[in-house]
Amino acid sequence: MAGVEETVTLDMAKPGQEYIVRGIYGGCRLKTMLQERGLTEGVTIKVIKGGQGGPLIIEFRSSRIMLDSMCAARIVVTKGIDDPFEPVEECSGAGKCTRRRHKWGWRHRGRYGQEV
Amino acid sequence: MSSLTVALAGNPNSGKTTLFNSLTGTRHYVGNWPGVTVERKEGRIKYKGLDIRVVDLPGIYSLNTYSLEEVITKDYLSKERPDVVINIVDGTSLERHLYLTVQLLELGAPVVLALNMMDEVEKKGYRIDYQKLGRLLGVDVVPITAASGMGISSLLERVAKYQRHADKGPTAFDEYYKSIKEENKINSAEGEYDRLIQARYNFIDHVLAQCLVKTKKESLSLTDRIDRVVTSRVFGIPIFLAFLYLMFQFTFSWVGQPLADLLDVFFSDVLSPWIEGVLEALGAYGWLKSLVIDGIIGGVGGVVSFVPLIFALFLFIAVLEDSGYMARAAFIMDRAMRGIGLSGKAFVPMIIGFGCTVPAIMATRTLEQERDRKLTMLIAPFMSCGARLPVYALFAAVFFPGSETNVVFSLYILGIAIAVTMGLIFKNTLFKGESVPLVMELPPYRLPVLKSLALRVWDRGKEYLQRAGTIIFAMSVVVWFMSSFNFSGPAQMSDSLLAGLGRALAPIFKANGFGSWEASVALLTGLAAKEVVVATLGVVYGLGELAGEASVQFGTALAQHFSALSAYAFMVFVLLYTPCLAVIAVMKKEFASWKWTAFAVFYQFAVAWAVSALIFQGGRLLGLS
């Protein structure tokens, strides 16, 4: 059985290894943007180039993107689908929620597009 | 003749502009990196009695809008409702590209799917049953290779017939759409959006499971192997700097300068004496001879002789862009850019600035946050554009013979360093806060296609020649007029309007080491276009009259007014001060504010003056001359 150490944030993932995306945190807009580019929960990704505080290159769904470490730190991955993982409800996405303004200063849009 | 409006929509770097160029016969700028197209472009074609208006839209990943170019595309699709949407998808990355297709179908758009890069699909060992894909999605699917033109005529055929398309009956897409509507996901403004995205990808996976076969086992690709080296933490930046250095070696030592020298000989030893002879034989007035020889040949000829350098520089940049390396440069620079509060993605417009500042400013549209856009627009002009190259080439050849490459390389590095420094200052003053996270697609490495390179280099070089024939020509005539007349009529150059204007400005540049009226007016006229600096110096130093060994005598004239140190300070000023009128106009458009535009113009001038003066005065303190 896999241990807890198998659940890591993506910035800690090892180059050359494959992981499964289990959760994305850090605001609905970031989450939605990543999901729409195919980084959905359950998708398998391969870390091509490791972070070590710098950006990462990952491959998934036959395409390759780079992420900075700040972004990678908000993606929780596990080695296997059975590895322990407890999801945390944050928001429902689409940039339409009216929750808090997160630390990067993005203003979330209200339901009718107004800044909140 | 009936008409049809066709929009090209797809993910960034899926080949929309290449297809647009193939369809319309135009030659718009393409590149192997995401975000090349930031404005919609239009072209017209006639096909089988149809007048087809083709609209190339900026690339988007989804219909959810994050950046300006995505807003442009979404607005166009939802408000202007084209007759047909050619959704161009990269066949090697179907899983992700079909996401937008599904959204377009949900929107009810009349989609024809162009399955691009089929040559690479085969090489990767993928087999796509495109007919089945079409049946499942309920759309026409046409396999194409936009770069080679394969499949373009079939695509046009399908587009032309689209009007007559009958209802195809229930498809897999219809079932999917019905299911998500039943679950009320699509109309739910408040959310469950995660589940909707997941449902879309589940549907895509379901479709591809039936029509995509990967026959080759994935192994370490060439892209992986190259990326391991060029994006390495240790070698990444040295390799980037090595490419820059190589670019100047190529431009100055190997290809560009030898050809420029030949052209210079042609202008000074062949064209100038011949035209002078013709004018004399025709009994032309003295002022006309002066206008043609001093004004036009001295000004325009001085600029045109640098054409080979421009072509060489653009060729090298085009190779880096088409190969896919430029996107890696953004990756490499991410850490440095974070330091100034920007992401590596903001480095992309800055790299474009090596070619021309106008598209660099426009490329800031790919940045999601307004803060990042403004900050990048303020620092991108410090990246040395191609138009400044003639100034460097002229001064480096005269004052630093044998070290031209090193001198020009140092200017480019200085430009980057000043951009970073100003970014740091702005980050802690006007633009406090962090940048948005970096998420950027990395294209695979591709071998540049010779034809595409040649066309790109020719297009950019032609632009330079057109400027020589228009704005530089006009400015040369104006400069000649102002240098030959004053308010009382014809005058010696030292008593001319130009000299008067230059003398009024000269004290500003005294501390910089180039406080002569000639240098001052060259910098002033350089605001029209940077090449005009050379054209103006050519006119005021009488380059047109210096037939035979013209460049040597031009050099002697320059040497009387500049020392090596003041020449370097002058080049630094040219590197850093406000680029040109075209850039100012684009800045006004992109900032959408005169206040910010005026700030950008004056602060760049102030930075140029301060850095140039610092170099000159510092050099003098160190005993340099």
XYZ file of C-alpha atoms in Angstrom:
741
model
C 0.000 0.000 0.000
C 1.301 3.407 -0.893
C 2.360 5.713 1.909
C 1.462 9.324 2.678
C 4.777 10.425 1.152
C 3.319 9.510 -2.223
C 1.001 12.530 -1.984
C 2.933 15.658 -2.850
C 2.455 19.067 -4.413
C 3.678 19.187 -7.986
C 6.637 21.451 -7.203
C 8.025 18.574 -5.118
C 7.542 15.970 -7.835
C 10.530 14.212 -9.313
C 11.519 14.640 -12.969
C 10.891 11.617 -15.148
C 8.084 10.333 -12.886
C 4.402 10.027 -13.664
C 1.758 11.342 -11.285
C -2.003 11.651 -11.077
C -3.577 15.049 -10.455
C -5.769 14.905 -7.355
C -6.603 18.512 -6.620
C -5.874 22.088 -7.639
C -6.004 24.912 -5.114
C -5.216 28.583 -5.119
C -8.307 30.259 -6.465
C -11.028 29.376 -8.908
C -9.553 31.249 -11.815
C -6.250 29.390 -11.715
C -8.066 26.137 -11.140
C -10.417 26.679 -14.057
C -7.620 27.809 -16.356
C -5.581 24.690 -15.622
C -8.585 22.395 -15.886
C -9.611 23.855 -19.217
C -6.142 23.172 -20.515
C -6.652 19.554 -19.634
C -5.163 19.372 -16.158
C -8.276 17.833 -14.709
C -8.422 15.730 -11.594
C -7.464 12.156 -12.360
C -5.328 12.963 -15.400
C -1.875 11.399 -15.594
C 1.019 13.812 -15.991
C 4.698 13.248 -16.560
C 7.232 15.623 -15.059
C 9.789 16.349 -17.757
C 11.831 18.978 -16.023
C 11.913 19.407 -12.283
C 11.245 22.519 -10.313
C 13.775 22.873 -7.474
C 12.286 26.301 -6.842
C 12.140 27.116 -10.541
C 9.575 26.404 -13.230
C 8.549 22.897 -14.324
C 7.805 21.291 -17.643
C 5.049 18.714 -17.556
C 3.458 16.566 -20.220
C -0.165 15.418 -20.274
C -2.840 14.747 -22.868
C -0.158 14.714 -25.586
C 0.913 18.280 -24.897
C 3.590 19.963 -22.922
C 3.295 23.035 -20.733
C 5.491 24.911 -18.351
C 4.347 26.027 -14.936
C 6.133 28.162 -12.418
C 6.797 26.756 -8.983
C 4.154 29.005 -7.396
C 1.523 27.439 -9.624
C 2.911 23.910 -9.212
C 2.726 24.246 -5.431
C -1.042 24.491 -5.766
C -1.446 21.195 -7.574
C -1.637 18.071 -5.449
C -0.547 14.861 -7.126
C -0.190 11.239 -6.117
C 1.798 8.401 -7.573
C -1.181 6.060 -7.800
C -4.909 6.495 -7.855
C -5.213 4.594 -4.551
C -2.806 6.821 -2.671
C -4.352 8.655 0.282
C -5.798 12.018 -0.552
C -8.356 14.159 1.185
C -9.902 16.752 -1.080
C -10.636 20.214 0.269
C -13.663 22.035 -1.084
C -12.589 25.440 -2.273
C -14.794 26.763 -5.029
C -16.853 25.560 -7.925
C -14.828 27.232 -10.652
C -15.537 29.198 -13.816
C -14.222 32.324 -12.135
C -17.818 33.023 -11.151
C -17.614 32.487 -7.433
C -17.720 35.405 -5.078
C -15.216 34.111 -2.585
C -12.183 35.812 -1.107
C -9.641 37.687 -3.115
C -6.581 35.458 -3.095
C -2.988 36.401 -2.518
C -2.066 37.061 -6.179
C -4.451 39.956 -6.180
C -6.894 38.655 -8.766
C -10.280 40.129 -8.193
C -12.924 37.492 -8.512
C -15.878 38.379 -10.654
C -19.345 38.358 -9.240
C -22.186 36.620 -10.939
C -22.941 39.493 -13.294
C -19.351 40.353 -14.026
C -18.906 43.076 -11.418
C -15.646 43.213 -9.471
C -16.075 42.061 -5.897
C -22.019 36.167 -56.298
C -23.035 34.908 -52.860
C -20.753 35.547 -49.951
C -19.636 33.581 -46.932
C -17.835 34.593 -43.753
C -15.441 31.975 -42.420
C -13.658 32.301 -39.089
C -10.520 30.366 -38.155
C -10.570 29.392 -34.502
C -8.308 27.109 -32.537
C -5.767 26.794 -29.780
C -2.632 28.940 -29.846
C 0.100 27.496 -32.081
C -2.316 25.146 -33.860
C -1.467 26.626 -37.264
C -4.340 29.070 -37.841
C -2.230 31.771 -39.417
C -0.392 29.225 -41.576
C -3.793 28.027 -42.814
C -4.960 31.629 -43.242
C -1.885 32.366 -45.361
C -2.472 29.190 -47.412
C -6.120 30.076 -48.001
C -5.737 33.750 -48.796
C -2.254 33.830 -50.316
C -1.139 36.381 -47.726
C 2.029 36.160 -45.698
C 1.170 37.059 -42.155
C 3.654 36.466 -39.386
C 3.659 32.894 -38.057
C 5.863 31.314 -35.418
C 6.357 28.074 -33.547
C 5.128 29.429 -30.228
C 1.801 30.322 -28.712
C 0.440 33.849 -28.905
C 1.813 34.985 -32.268
C -1.593 36.248 -33.452
C -2.999 38.862 -31.108
C -5.336 40.675 -33.480
C -7.915 39.343 -35.848
C -6.909 39.478 -39.506
C -9.087 39.336 -42.587
C -8.599 38.198 -46.151
C -10.824 37.408 -49.124
C -10.875 34.541 -51.580
C -13.044 33.609 -54.522
C -13.989 29.963 -54.679
C -16.469 28.385 -57.086
C -18.581 31.505 -57.375
C -18.410 32.250 -53.672
C -16.882 35.389 -52.214
C -15.360 34.065 -48.989
C -14.238 36.439 -46.244
C -11.728 34.633 -44.040
C -11.132 35.907 -40.499
C -8.086 34.676 -38.584
C -8.752 34.909 -34.854
C -6.219 34.886 -32.014
C -5.687 31.445 -30.503
C -7.715 30.492 -27.455
C -7.780 27.447 -25.210
C -11.414 27.821 -24.239
C -14.341 30.192 -24.495
C -13.752 31.253 -20.922
C -11.835 34.512 -21.260
C -8.593 35.135 -19.408
C -6.626 37.453 -21.663
C -7.375 40.189 -24.191
C -6.911 38.074 -27.302
C -9.332 35.509 -25.904
C -11.899 38.264 -25.439
C -11.433 39.280 -29.101
C -12.082 35.712 -30.288
C -15.021 35.045 -28.024
C -16.665 38.364 -28.856
C -16.295 37.724 -32.562
C -17.718 34.214 -32.419
C -20.646 35.065 -30.197
C -21.592 38.491 -31.568
C -20.715 38.445 -35.267
C -21.700 34.828 -35.836
C -19.683 33.764 -38.907
C -21.318 31.438 -41.455
C -18.700 28.740 -40.875
C -16.072 28.291 -38.175
C -13.036 26.330 -39.296
C -11.847 24.890 -36.028
C -8.199 24.059 -36.608
C -6.827 21.429 -34.250
C -3.342 20.007 -33.873
C -3.673 16.315 -34.761
C -0.765 15.411 -32.497
C -2.534 16.870 -29.475
C -6.170 16.037 -30.109
C -7.044 15.283 -26.497
C -6.552 18.871 -25.500
C -7.450 20.688 -28.713
C -10.885 19.068 -28.925
C -11.884 20.861 -25.731
C -12.476 24.073 -27.670
C -14.262 22.078 -30.379
C -16.707 20.744 -27.811
C -17.311 24.265 -26.505
C -17.900 25.567 -30.033
C -20.393 22.782 -30.649
C -22.136 23.548 -27.361
C -22.411 27.116 -28.574
C -24.118 25.829 -31.737
C -21.374 27.180 -34.014
C -21.310 25.826 -37.605
C -18.016 23.970 -37.276
C -15.800 22.344 -39.897
C -12.906 20.596 -38.189
C -9.469 20.979 -39.841
C -7.200 18.262 -38.512
C -3.807 19.913 -38.911
C -0.208 18.663 -38.835
C -1.100 15.290 -40.319
C 2.532 14.832 -41.409
C 3.589 14.912 -37.759
C 0.673 12.678 -36.769
C 2.078 9.978 -39.045
C 5.626 10.485 -37.780
C 4.443 10.093 -34.195
C 2.793 6.831 -35.135
C -0.769 8.035 -34.494
C -3.654 6.768 -36.604
C -6.775 8.905 -36.616
C -10.036 7.615 -38.084
C -11.130 11.102 -39.027
C -14.353 9.979 -40.693
C -15.463 8.305 -37.501
C -14.378 11.366 -35.531
C -16.628 13.450 -37.783
C -19.553 11.077 -37.279
C -19.182 11.115 -33.498
C -18.944 14.883 -33.299
C -21.463 15.537 -36.040
C -19.120 17.751 -38.051
C -17.101 17.546 -41.255
C -13.478 16.627 -40.536
C -10.756 17.382 -43.090
C -7.164 16.200 -42.536
C -4.688 18.876 -43.622
C -1.080 19.953 -43.320
C -1.338 23.722 -43.486
C 2.415 24.238 -43.829
C 2.624 22.190 -47.043
C -0.853 23.003 -48.353
C -2.014 19.370 -48.186
C -5.798 19.079 -47.895
C -6.509 22.802 -48.297
C -8.638 22.342 -51.432
C -10.740 19.633 -49.726
C -11.216 21.961 -46.779
C -12.426 24.752 -49.054
C -14.779 22.314 -50.756
C -16.324 21.367 -47.388
C -16.588 24.990 -46.322
C -18.285 25.987 -49.574
C -20.785 23.139 -49.224
C -21.493 23.874 -45.603
C -24.552 25.961 -46.429
C -26.243 22.947 -47.903
C -25.472 20.683 -44.995
C -28.491 18.713 -43.902
C -29.233 17.619 -40.385
C -27.018 14.638 -39.627
C -29.231 13.038 -37.011
C -28.284 12.205 -33.409
C -24.551 11.843 -32.799
C -22.365 11.027 -29.807
C -22.057 14.762 -29.246
C -25.847 15.153 -29.186
C -26.094 12.455 -26.532
C -23.373 14.118 -24.475
C -25.023 17.518 -24.838
C -28.385 16.144 -23.853
C -26.891 14.538 -20.761
C -25.169 17.673 -19.537
C -28.277 19.737 -20.183
C -30.306 17.261 -18.210
C -27.872 17.639 -15.353
C -28.299 21.385 -15.727
C -24.550 21.913 -15.879
C -24.422 24.089 -18.906
C -26.904 26.680 -17.757
C -25.702 26.853 -14.217
C -24.093 30.225 -13.757
C -23.112 29.571 -10.186
C -20.949 26.660 -10.971
C -20.564 22.956 -11.004
C -18.193 24.158 -13.633
C -15.523 21.698 -12.531
C -17.889 18.888 -13.323
C -18.721 20.379 -16.669
C -15.034 20.577 -17.615
C -14.591 17.003 -16.460
C -17.649 15.959 -18.477
C -16.205 17.587 -21.590
C -12.903 15.779 -21.178
C -14.684 12.518 -20.434
C -16.588 12.944 -23.686
C -13.346 13.701 -25.558
C -11.705 10.606 -24.051
C -14.761 8.567 -25.051
C -14.585 9.848 -28.645
C -10.836 9.405 -29.000
C -10.978 5.885 -27.611
C -12.935 5.022 -30.758
C -10.910 6.852 -33.392
C -7.347 7.432 -32.223
C -4.749 4.670 -32.184
C -1.198 5.227 -31.008
C 0.856 2.623 -32.830
C 4.280 3.605 -31.469
C 5.295 3.250 -27.870
C 6.174 6.653 -26.454
C 9.908 6.924 -25.913
C 12.291 9.744 -25.091
C 11.691 12.133 -27.961
C 14.146 14.504 -29.582
C 12.288 17.366 -27.895
C 12.890 15.702 -24.503
C 16.567 15.284 -25.208
C 17.039 18.881 -26.383
C 14.957 20.238 -23.510
C 17.099 18.417 -20.987
C 20.046 20.523 -22.101
C 18.629 23.894 -23.179
C 16.291 24.285 -20.207
C 18.808 23.052 -17.697
C 19.226 25.207 -14.621
C 22.989 25.255 -15.099
C 23.254 25.563 -18.879
C 19.971 27.320 -19.733
C 21.074 30.955 -19.405
C 24.617 30.405 -20.805
C 23.062 28.691 -23.845
C 20.626 31.586 -24.294
C 23.496 34.095 -24.119
C 25.552 31.942 -26.489
C 22.690 32.063 -29.022
C 22.582 35.846 -28.711
C 26.339 36.081 -29.223
C 26.161 33.731 -32.183
C 23.440 35.924 -33.654
C 25.777 38.916 -33.701
C 28.696 36.879 -35.010
C 26.422 35.735 -37.818
C 25.226 39.293 -38.448
C 28.515 41.148 -38.222
C 31.313 38.740 -38.974
C 30.040 35.859 -41.042
C 27.243 37.030 -43.307
C 25.739 40.488 -42.792
C 28.729 42.835 -42.672
C 30.651 41.416 -45.664
C 27.538 41.868 -47.808
C 26.915 45.342 -46.346
C 30.468 46.342 -47.286
C 29.816 45.283 -50.886
C 26.613 47.319 -50.988
C 28.431 50.305 -49.511
C 31.019 50.116 -52.302
C 28.181 49.992 -54.836
C 26.555 53.129 -53.412
C 29.716 55.168 -52.987
C 31.777 54.050 -56.001
C 29.127 53.228 -58.584
C 25.702 54.723 -57.936
C 26.655 58.087 -56.475
C 29.218 59.082 -59.182
C 26.885 57.790 -61.901
C 23.901 59.828 -60.707
C 26.116 62.862 -60.244
C 27.345 62.452 -63.830
C 23.784 62.107 -65.133
C 22.637 65.225 -63.258
C 25.589 67.208 -64.560
C 24.934 66.025 -68.116
C 21.315 67.124 -67.766
C 22.448 70.506 -66.508
C 20.518 70.121 -63.238
C 20.361 73.041 -60.824
C 22.843 73.033 -57.957
C 20.110 72.686 -55.337
C 18.673 69.642 -57.149
C 22.092 68.000 -57.286
C 22.534 68.741 -53.603
C 19.090 67.308 -52.790
C 19.748 64.073 -54.708
C 23.379 63.554 -53.705
C 23.449 64.948 -50.169
C 19.848 64.471 -49.194
C 18.652 61.274 -50.845
C 21.801 59.241 -51.483
C 23.429 60.490 -48.297
C 20.341 59.743 -46.229
C 18.526 56.822 -47.816
C 21.692 55.226 -49.274
C 23.353 55.346 -45.867
C 20.461 53.343 -44.432
C 19.950 50.944 -47.343
C 23.572 49.811 -47.200
C 22.731 48.161 -43.875
C 20.023 45.964 -45.417
C 22.202 42.796 -45.412
C 22.724 43.173 -41.661
C 18.984 43.443 -41.119
C 18.338 40.373 -43.278
C 21.018 38.389 -41.420
C 19.611 39.385 -38.010
C 16.033 38.534 -38.969
C 17.110 35.212 -40.477
C 18.727 34.180 -37.218
C 15.725 35.313 -35.158
C 13.363 33.461 -37.547
C 15.353 30.226 -37.120
C 15.136 30.526 -33.327
C 11.396 31.246 -33.504
C 10.502 28.485 -35.959
C 12.568 25.886 -34.151
C 10.565 26.358 -30.940
C 13.525 27.651 -28.929
C 11.970 31.054 -28.156
C 9.292 29.519 -25.925
C 12.111 27.808 -23.982
C 13.780 31.185 -23.517
C 10.668 32.258 -21.574
C 11.065 29.148 -19.401
C 14.728 29.875 -18.777
C 14.070 33.501 -17.891
C 11.112 32.793 -15.605
C 13.187 32.867 -12.452
C 14.804 36.197 -13.397
C 11.458 37.649 -14.447
C 9.891 36.621 -11.116
C 12.459 38.871 -9.473
C 10.926 41.859 -11.204
C 7.374 40.787 -10.535
C 6.652 39.300 -13.943
C 6.352 35.751 -15.205
C 8.560 34.175 -17.850
C 5.663 34.627 -20.255
C 6.327 38.370 -20.185
C 9.752 37.626 -21.647
C 8.096 36.552 -24.923
C 7.097 40.108 -25.941
C 10.569 41.205 -24.921
C 12.170 38.651 -27.254
C 9.866 39.810 -30.054
C 11.286 43.267 -29.315
C 14.652 42.113 -30.681
C 12.977 42.222 -34.096
C 10.644 45.211 -33.767
C 9.121 46.993 -30.774
C 5.687 47.459 -32.413
C 4.701 43.737 -32.379
C 6.417 43.408 -28.996
C 4.038 45.954 -27.489
C 1.093 44.219 -29.164
C 2.243 40.818 -27.889
C 1.690 41.989 -24.314
C -1.962 41.170 -24.985
C -1.161 37.543 -24.233
C -0.589 38.494 -20.582
C -3.633 37.987 -18.429
C -3.181 40.733 -15.891
C -3.291 44.450 -16.710
C -0.508 45.148 -14.251
C 1.768 42.710 -16.110
C 0.803 44.212 -19.461
C 1.603 47.759 -18.419
C 4.855 46.801 -16.766
C 5.956 44.790 -19.808
C 5.007 47.620 -22.187
C 7.164 49.974 -20.160
C 10.268 47.790 -20.249
C 9.985 45.954 -23.611
C 11.230 48.987 -25.644
C 14.633 48.595 -23.968
C 15.152 45.426 -25.987
C 17.161 46.529 -28.972
C 15.110 46.386 -32.193
C 16.475 45.782 -35.699
C 16.124 49.456 -36.659
C 18.821 50.424 -34.164
C 21.278 48.014 -35.735
C 22.477 50.416 -38.486
C 23.448 52.941 -35.806
C 25.461 50.355 -33.883
C 26.990 48.966 -37.060
C 28.121 52.422 -38.163
C 29.622 53.502 -34.851
C 31.081 50.108 -33.928
C 32.853 49.866 -37.303
C 34.346 53.356 -36.934
C 35.283 53.354 -33.255
C 35.687 49.684 -32.392
C 37.059 48.001 -35.521
C 37.503 44.272 -35.027
C 35.295 44.260 -31.926
C 31.950 45.033 -33.532
C 30.351 41.785 -32.336
C 31.414 42.326 -28.734
C 30.270 45.938 -28.696
C 26.839 45.191 -30.159
C 26.459 42.140 -27.895
C 27.208 44.356 -24.891
C 24.473 46.783 -25.998
C 21.889 44.020 -26.246
C 22.855 42.726 -22.802
C 22.721 46.269 -21.431
C 19.197 46.600 -22.870
C 18.098 43.453 -21.011
C 19.826 44.619 -17.811
C 18.148 48.041 -17.929
C 14.771 46.395 -18.593
C 15.266 44.154 -15.550
C 16.416 47.076 -13.392
C 13.474 49.248 -14.391
C 11.148 46.293 -13.814
C 12.551 45.978 -10.315
C 12.008 49.696 -9.646
C 8.451 49.607 -10.989
C 7.678 46.453 -9.031
C 8.493 48.265 -5.821
C 6.790 51.528 -6.731
C 4.062 51.761 -9.383
C 3.257 48.070 -9.750
C 3.453 46.489 -6.334
C 2.283 42.917 -6.047
C 2.980 39.535 -7.551
C 2.604 38.378 -11.106
C 0.009 35.803 -12.115
C 1.199 32.209 -12.213
C 2.949 31.131 -15.384
C 1.185 28.543 -17.489
C 2.534 28.357 -21.009
C 2.461 25.750 -23.710
C 5.777 24.523 -25.047
C 5.668 23.628 -28.738
C 7.703 20.667 -29.969
C 10.993 21.455 -31.662
C 10.587 21.650 -35.416
C 13.134 21.916 -38.182
C 12.588 25.349 -39.762
C 11.229 25.134 -43.303
C 13.500 26.952 -45.758
C 10.649 28.472 -47.765
C 8.919 29.795 -44.674
C 12.204 31.257 -43.382
C 12.916 32.934 -46.709
C 9.433 34.452 -46.855
C 9.608 35.697 -43.278
C 13.037 37.255 -43.714
C 12.009 38.820 -47.013
C 8.814 40.248 -45.506
C 10.632 41.822 -42.604
C 13.508 43.036 -44.787
C 10.987 44.447 -47.246
C 9.399 46.392 -44.427
C 12.801 47.912 -43.707
C 13.262 48.792 -47.391
C 9.752 50.275 -47.525
C 10.610 52.459 -44.573
C 13.779 53.520 -46.404
C 11.609 54.467 -49.384
C 8.994 56.328 -47.352
C 9.681 57.708 -43.899
C 13.484 57.694 -44.203
C 13.273 59.238 -47.680
C 10.905 61.934 -46.426
C 13.002 62.629 -43.348
C 16.166 62.799 -45.478
C 14.532 65.442 -47.676
C 13.332 67.383 -44.618
C 16.770 67.152 -43.008
C 18.434 68.214 -46.274
C 16.041 71.180 -46.582
C 16.594 72.244 -43.009
C 20.353 71.861 -43.398
C 20.439 73.933 -46.634
C 18.131 76.822 -45.706
C 17.376 79.229 -42.945
C 14.649 81.874 -42.625
C 16.552 84.162 -45.040
C 16.937 81.582 -47.809
C 19.809 79.254 -48.849
C 22.463 79.050 -46.176
C 25.648 77.244 -45.185
C 24.952 74.181 -43.110
C 26.457 75.774 -40.015
C 23.914 78.641 -40.294
C 20.963 76.477 -41.303
C 17.661 75.853 -39.548
C 18.877 72.398 -38.624
C 22.069 73.713 -37.049
C 20.003 76.271 -35.091
C 17.678 73.586 -33.813
C 20.604 71.308 -33.024
C 22.419 74.061 -31.110
C 19.313 74.644 -29.006
C 19.233 70.925 -28.090
C 22.985 70.298 -27.828
C 23.455 71.497 -24.196
C 21.133 68.665 -23.073
C 23.673 66.113 -24.311
C 26.851 67.846 -23.159
C 27.121 65.625 -20.098
C 26.730 62.580 -22.359
C 29.768 63.482 -24.463
C 27.907 64.177 -27.696
C 26.838 67.766 -27.296
C 27.288 68.669 -30.992
C 24.350 70.034 -32.989
C 24.782 67.222 -35.544
C 24.343 64.478 -32.929
C 21.416 66.327 -31.347
C 19.432 66.641 -34.574
C 20.225 63.017 -35.461
C 18.651 61.931 -32.167
C 15.675 64.233 -32.677
C 14.944 62.982 -36.194
C 15.519 59.441 -34.935
C 12.185 59.731 -33.179
C 10.551 59.227 -36.599
C 12.430 55.926 -37.030
C 15.736 54.845 -35.586
C 17.367 54.342 -38.987
C 16.881 58.070 -39.566
C 19.709 58.681 -37.071
C 22.113 57.247 -39.659
C 20.340 59.008 -42.524
C 20.603 62.365 -40.734
C 24.274 61.872 -39.928
C 24.761 60.909 -43.594
C 23.194 64.211 -44.678
C 24.879 66.499 -42.151
C 28.294 64.944 -42.719
C 27.747 64.940 -46.493
C 27.941 61.183 -47.000
C 26.576 61.548 -50.538
C 29.480 63.777 -51.520
C 32.073 61.403 -50.174
C 32.345 59.339 -53.342
C 35.079 56.741 -53.203
C 36.000 55.295 -49.833
C 32.838 56.916 -48.520
C 32.664 54.882 -45.353
C 36.267 55.748 -44.488
C 35.595 59.472 -44.899
C 32.278 59.192 -43.070
C 34.223 57.569 -40.276
C 36.713 60.443 -40.296
C 33.846 62.943 -40.064
C 32.352 61.028 -37.129
C 35.734 60.757 -35.422
C 35.987 64.547 -35.383
C 32.857 64.794 -33.265
C 33.004 61.641 -31.154
C 35.575 59.771 -29.114
C 35.253 56.001 -28.627
C 33.711 56.672 -25.205
C 31.207 59.263 -26.412
C 30.379 57.026 -29.391
C 29.510 54.203 -26.982
C 27.469 56.622 -24.850
C 25.670 57.724 -28.040
C 24.867 54.098 -28.941
C 23.568 53.526 -25.409
C 21.324 56.571 -25.769
C 19.993 55.257 -29.094
C 19.417 51.861 -27.466
C 17.371 53.267 -24.608
C 15.500 56.351 -25.731
C 11.919 56.375 -27.019
C 11.861 53.961 -29.979
C 9.869 55.670 -32.749
C 6.550 57.273 -33.630
C 5.008 53.927 -34.652
C 5.764 52.518 -31.194
C 4.306 55.587 -29.509
C 1.108 55.133 -31.550
C 0.854 51.435 -30.592
C 1.535 52.278 -26.944
C -1.316 54.785 -27.002
C -3.601 52.099 -28.409
C -2.540 49.424 -25.927
C -2.348 51.616 -22.830
C -5.592 53.296 -23.944
C -4.292 56.326 -22.072
C -2.349 59.421 -23.086
C -1.085 59.736 -19.532
C 0.630 56.354 -19.573
C 1.917 56.895 -23.116
C 3.434 60.259 -22.190
C 4.943 58.703 -19.091
C 6.513 55.899 -21.176
C 7.991 58.385 -23.669
C 9.500 60.709 -21.085
C 10.729 58.073 -18.682
C 12.528 56.227 -21.480
C 14.176 59.472 -22.526
C 15.216 60.149 -18.926
C 16.620 56.628 -18.487
C 18.525 56.912 -21.775
C 20.000 60.252 -20.762
C 20.945 59.096 -17.261
C 22.545 55.783 -18.280
C 24.385 57.326 -21.214
C 25.701 60.201 -19.061
C 26.703 57.738 -16.350
C 28.686 55.686 -18.850
C 30.397 58.739 -20.331
C 31.219 60.409 -17.029
C 32.157 57.113 -15.390
C 34.402 56.269 -18.324
C 36.118 59.631 -18.060
C 36.734 59.106 -14.368
C 38.346 55.777 -15.230
C 40.559 57.528 -17.735
C 38.847 56.141 -20.845
C 38.493 58.313 -23.920
